[in-house]
Short mmCIF file of C-alpha atoms in Angstrom, two decimals:
data_model
loop_
_atom_site.label_atom_id
_atom_site.label_comp_id
_atom_site.label_asym_id
_atom_site.label_seq_id
_atom_site.Cartn_x
_atom_site.Cartn_y
_atom_site.Cartn_z
CA UNK A 8 0.00 0.00 0.00
CA UNK A 9 3.04 2.28 0.01
CA UNK A 10 4.88 3.33 -3.15
CA UNK A 11 8.64 3.91 -3.38
CA UNK A 12 10.29 4.88 -6.68
CA UNK A 13 13.92 5.23 -7.67
CA UNK A 14 12.97 7.06 -10.86
CA UNK A 15 10.60 7.30 -13.82
CA UNK A 16 11.34 8.76 -17.26
CA UNK A 17 8.72 9.12 -19.98
CA UNK A 18 7.38 11.62 -22.49
CA UNK A 19 3.80 11.41 -21.29
CA UNK A 20 1.75 11.88 -18.13
CA UNK A 21 2.79 10.28 -14.85
CA UNK A 22 0.13 9.39 -12.28
CA UNK A 23 1.13 7.91 -8.91
CA UNK A 24 -1.49 6.86 -6.36
CA UNK A 25 -0.90 5.10 -3.05
CA UNK A 26 -3.11 4.22 -0.13
CA UNK A 27 -0.22 5.08 2.17
CA UNK A 28 3.10 6.90 1.72
CA UNK A 29 4.72 7.89 -1.58
CA UNK A 30 8.53 8.17 -1.47
CA UNK A 31 10.73 9.38 -4.31
CA UNK A 32 14.41 8.40 -4.32
CA UNK A 33 15.28 9.44 -7.88
CA UNK A 34 14.30 11.65 -10.81
CA UNK A 35 10.72 11.78 -12.06
CA UNK A 36 10.82 13.12 -15.64
CA UNK A 37 7.64 13.49 -17.64
CA UNK A 38 8.82 15.27 -20.78
CA UNK A 39 5.87 17.49 -21.73
CA UNK A 40 3.49 15.34 -19.70
CA UNK A 41 1.87 16.25 -16.41
CA UNK A 42 2.76 14.74 -13.02
CA UNK A 43 -0.04 13.85 -10.60
CA UNK A 44 0.76 12.29 -7.23
CA UNK A 45 -1.62 11.28 -4.45
CA UNK A 46 -0.36 9.90 -1.13
CA UNK A 47 -2.28 8.54 1.86
CA UNK A 48 -5.41 7.96 -0.21
CA UNK A 49 -6.96 5.94 2.60
CA UNK A 50 -6.42 8.72 5.15
CA UNK A 51 -4.77 6.26 7.53
CA UNK A 52 -2.77 8.47 9.87
CA UNK A 53 0.54 10.17 9.15
CA UNK A 54 1.44 8.68 5.78
CA UNK A 55 3.53 11.28 3.92
CA UNK A 56 4.70 12.35 0.49
CA UNK A 57 8.50 12.33 0.72
CA UNK A 58 11.19 13.52 -1.70
CA UNK A 59 14.48 12.13 -0.43
CA UNK A 60 17.95 13.53 -1.25
CA UNK A 61 18.70 13.24 -4.95
CA UNK A 62 15.07 13.04 -6.02
CA UNK A 63 13.34 15.53 -8.30
CA UNK A 64 10.23 16.11 -10.39
CA UNK A 65 10.65 17.68 -13.84
CA UNK A 66 8.26 18.48 -16.67
CA UNK A 67 8.27 21.02 -19.46
CA UNK A 68 4.49 21.18 -19.21
CA UNK A 69 3.26 24.76 -18.75
CA UNK A 70 -0.44 24.16 -18.07
CA UNK A 71 -2.54 24.57 -14.93
CA UNK A 72 -2.09 20.83 -14.26
CA UNK A 73 1.69 20.64 -14.72
CA UNK A 74 2.43 19.12 -11.27
CA UNK A 75 -0.22 18.24 -8.69
CA UNK A 76 0.63 16.68 -5.32
CA UNK A 77 -2.14 15.75 -2.89
CA UNK A 78 -1.57 14.21 0.54
CA UNK A 79 -4.30 12.63 2.70
CA UNK A 80 -7.91 11.80 1.91
CA UNK A 81 -10.98 13.97 2.31
CA UNK A 82 -12.09 11.97 5.33
CA UNK A 83 -8.82 11.89 7.25
CA UNK A 84 -5.05 11.59 7.35
CA UNK A 85 -2.33 13.64 9.04
CA UNK A 86 0.41 13.29 6.44
CA UNK A 87 3.01 15.90 5.49
CA UNK A 88 4.51 16.89 2.13
CA UNK A 89 8.34 16.90 2.20
CA UNK A 90 9.41 18.57 -1.06
CA UNK A 91 12.66 18.78 -3.03
CA UNK A 92 13.47 20.07 -6.51
CA UNK A 93 10.34 20.48 -8.62
CA UNK A 94 10.43 22.15 -12.05
CA UNK A 95 7.65 22.85 -14.55
CA UNK A 96 7.61 24.65 -17.86
CA UNK A 97 7.60 28.41 -17.36
CA UNK A 98 4.00 29.47 -16.83
CA UNK A 99 2.90 26.12 -15.45
CA UNK A 100 1.17 25.56 -12.11
CA UNK A 101 2.49 23.53 -9.19
CA UNK A 102 -0.17 22.59 -6.64
CA UNK A 103 0.67 20.99 -3.29
CA UNK A 104 -2.06 20.28 -0.73
CA UNK A 105 -2.32 18.34 2.52
CA UNK A 106 -6.04 19.15 2.81
CA UNK A 107 -7.19 17.11 -0.16
CA UNK A 108 -10.94 17.26 -0.73
CA UNK A 109 -11.50 19.40 2.35
CA UNK A 110 -9.41 17.27 4.71
CA UNK A 111 -9.24 18.98 8.13
CA UNK A 112 -6.39 17.04 9.77
CA UNK A 113 -3.46 17.23 7.30
CA UNK A 114 -0.07 18.58 8.28
CA UNK A 115 2.88 20.63 7.00
CA UNK A 116 4.43 21.43 3.62
CA UNK A 117 8.21 21.72 3.96
CA UNK A 118 11.25 21.54 1.69
CA UNK A 119 14.80 20.19 1.84
CA UNK A 120 17.39 22.98 2.11
CA UNK A 121 19.15 23.78 -1.15
CA UNK A 122 16.28 22.69 -3.39
CA UNK A 123 13.92 24.84 -5.47
CA UNK A 124 10.29 24.95 -6.56
CA UNK A 125 10.62 26.48 -10.03
CA UNK A 126 7.65 27.30 -12.27
CA UNK A 127 9.23 30.26 -14.03
CA UNK A 128 6.48 32.83 -14.58
CA UNK A 129 3.84 30.34 -13.44
CA UNK A 130 1.88 29.78 -10.25
CA UNK A 131 2.59 27.87 -7.03
CA UNK A 132 -0.46 26.99 -4.92
CA UNK A 133 0.17 25.62 -1.40
CA UNK A 134 -2.57 24.69 1.08
CA UNK A 135 -2.81 23.00 4.47
CA UNK A 136 -5.90 22.70 6.71
CA UNK A 137 -6.78 26.05 8.29
CA UNK A 138 -7.85 24.51 11.60
CA UNK A 139 -4.60 22.63 12.39
CA UNK A 140 -1.16 23.62 13.68
CA UNK A 141 0.26 23.24 10.19
CA UNK A 142 2.77 25.42 8.38
CA UNK A 143 4.11 26.10 4.89
CA UNK A 144 7.88 26.25 5.12
CA UNK A 145 9.32 26.73 8.59
CA UNK A 146 11.11 29.32 10.65
CA UNK A 147 14.75 29.21 9.54
CA UNK A 148 13.84 26.89 6.67
CA UNK A 149 11.56 28.76 4.25
CA UNK A 150 10.39 27.27 0.98
CA UNK A 151 12.61 28.41 -1.92
CA UNK A 152 10.64 29.38 -5.02
CA UNK A 153 10.81 30.88 -8.48
CA UNK A 154 7.32 31.86 -9.59
CA UNK A 155 5.16 34.63 -11.01
CA UNK A 156 2.34 34.07 -8.52
CA UNK A 157 2.35 32.38 -5.11
CA UNK A 158 -0.80 31.45 -3.18
CA UNK A 159 -0.15 29.99 0.28
CA UNK A 160 -2.83 29.22 2.86
CA UNK A 161 -1.60 27.55 6.04
CA UNK A 162 -2.90 26.55 9.43
CA UNK A 163 -1.95 28.27 12.67
CA UNK A 164 1.84 27.89 12.36
CA UNK A 165 2.42 30.30 9.50
CA UNK A 166 3.93 30.74 6.06
CA UNK A 167 7.68 31.02 5.31
CA UNK A 168 8.79 31.59 1.70
CA UNK A 169 11.86 33.02 -0.04
CA UNK A 170 11.16 33.94 -3.67
CA UNK A 171 14.08 34.34 -6.07
CA UNK A 172 12.90 37.07 -8.44
CA UNK A 173 9.71 38.63 -7.15
CA UNK A 174 6.11 37.48 -7.42
CA UNK A 175 2.49 38.37 -6.77
CA UNK A 176 1.64 37.08 -3.30
CA UNK A 177 -1.55 35.98 -1.54
CA UNK A 178 -1.07 34.30 1.84
CA UNK A 179 -2.92 33.47 5.03
CA UNK A 180 -2.34 31.75 8.34
CA UNK A 181 -5.36 30.93 10.44
CA UNK A 182 -3.87 31.69 13.86
CA UNK A 183 -1.01 33.61 15.40
CA UNK A 184 1.63 32.13 13.10
CA UNK A 185 3.73 34.62 11.17
CA UNK A 186 3.75 35.20 7.44
CA UNK A 187 7.37 35.76 6.36
CA UNK A 188 7.88 36.32 2.64
CA UNK A 189 11.10 37.62 1.10
CA UNK A 190 12.18 38.37 -2.46
CA UNK A 191 15.91 38.25 -3.13
CA UNK A 192 15.51 40.17 -6.41
CA UNK A 193 12.45 41.76 -7.99
CA UNK A 194 9.26 43.18 -6.55
CA UNK A 195 6.76 41.65 -4.16
CA UNK A 196 3.27 42.54 -5.38
CA UNK A 197 0.95 41.94 -2.47
CA UNK A 198 -2.69 40.95 -2.77
CA UNK A 199 -4.45 39.74 0.37
CA UNK A 200 -2.39 38.72 3.41
CA UNK A 201 -3.99 37.71 6.69
CA UNK A 202 -2.80 36.19 9.96
CA UNK A 203 -5.10 36.96 12.91
CA UNK A 204 -2.94 37.89 15.86
CA UNK A 205 0.29 37.09 14.03
CA UNK A 206 2.97 39.13 12.33
CA UNK A 207 3.47 39.90 8.64
CA UNK A 208 7.09 40.33 7.54
CA UNK A 209 7.75 41.28 3.92
CA UNK A 210 11.09 42.10 2.35
CA UNK A 211 12.36 42.82 -1.16
CA UNK A 212 16.15 42.98 -1.03
CA UNK A 213 16.50 44.38 -4.55
CA UNK A 214 13.00 45.53 -5.42
CA UNK A 215 9.84 47.19 -4.16
CA UNK A 216 6.84 46.05 -2.15
CA UNK A 217 3.68 47.04 -4.01
CA UNK A 218 -0.08 46.90 -3.58
CA UNK A 219 -1.34 44.58 -6.28
CA UNK A 220 -5.02 44.91 -5.50
CA UNK A 221 -5.93 48.28 -6.99
CA UNK A 222 -5.97 50.17 -3.73
CA UNK A 223 -8.26 47.63 -2.07
CA UNK A 224 -5.42 45.62 -0.58
CA UNK A 225 -5.94 44.10 2.84
CA UNK A 226 -3.05 43.26 5.13
CA UNK A 227 -4.26 42.20 8.56
CA UNK A 228 -2.27 41.06 11.57
CA UNK A 229 -0.95 42.18 14.92
CA UNK A 230 2.10 43.77 13.30
CA UNK A 231 3.43 44.53 9.82
CA UNK A 232 7.09 44.92 8.95
#
């Protein structure tokens, strides 16, 4: 009921489904195909999606379905998503969720240091259950991204992202967890950011921080830096 792969190379779609954990130990290469992965389909506890050292997911696909990773089942499961290097065609969408189908018990989305989620000008969508102590990235270990748009909605433990060249950002944490988003180059264009009782920390080392919502932007939290 668990699935472990050392590598898959094809020029078409790749679909991986497991009742329990999915573990990648090598390169998943789909050519122009899409990559769809579902772990812990039976919702049986903390069965995770794991990308071990040396593993990667690569496609040149630039559609809204380029790479989709779902952990847990709608009815249960407390699994995490441990990410590594994931690359789509520029303009593609990478979706990672631990709250599949409205799951309310899923856990964190984190990433191995030194790896990158790269969709070029595309979109990264990250979601965990809003009612759990889940986080996206971690303090001292933010997710590393290259994207045009980032949407991140976490539980009470916050959102931690470092973006390489600027992006349009929408983010939320459901409790007092912080939202820490930094751009190393390029502008951060901020849509809605919310963390009730938490802190919002935005930085653009070589760019500007802009309102991307036509003057109707909402940034809520106990403090904004």
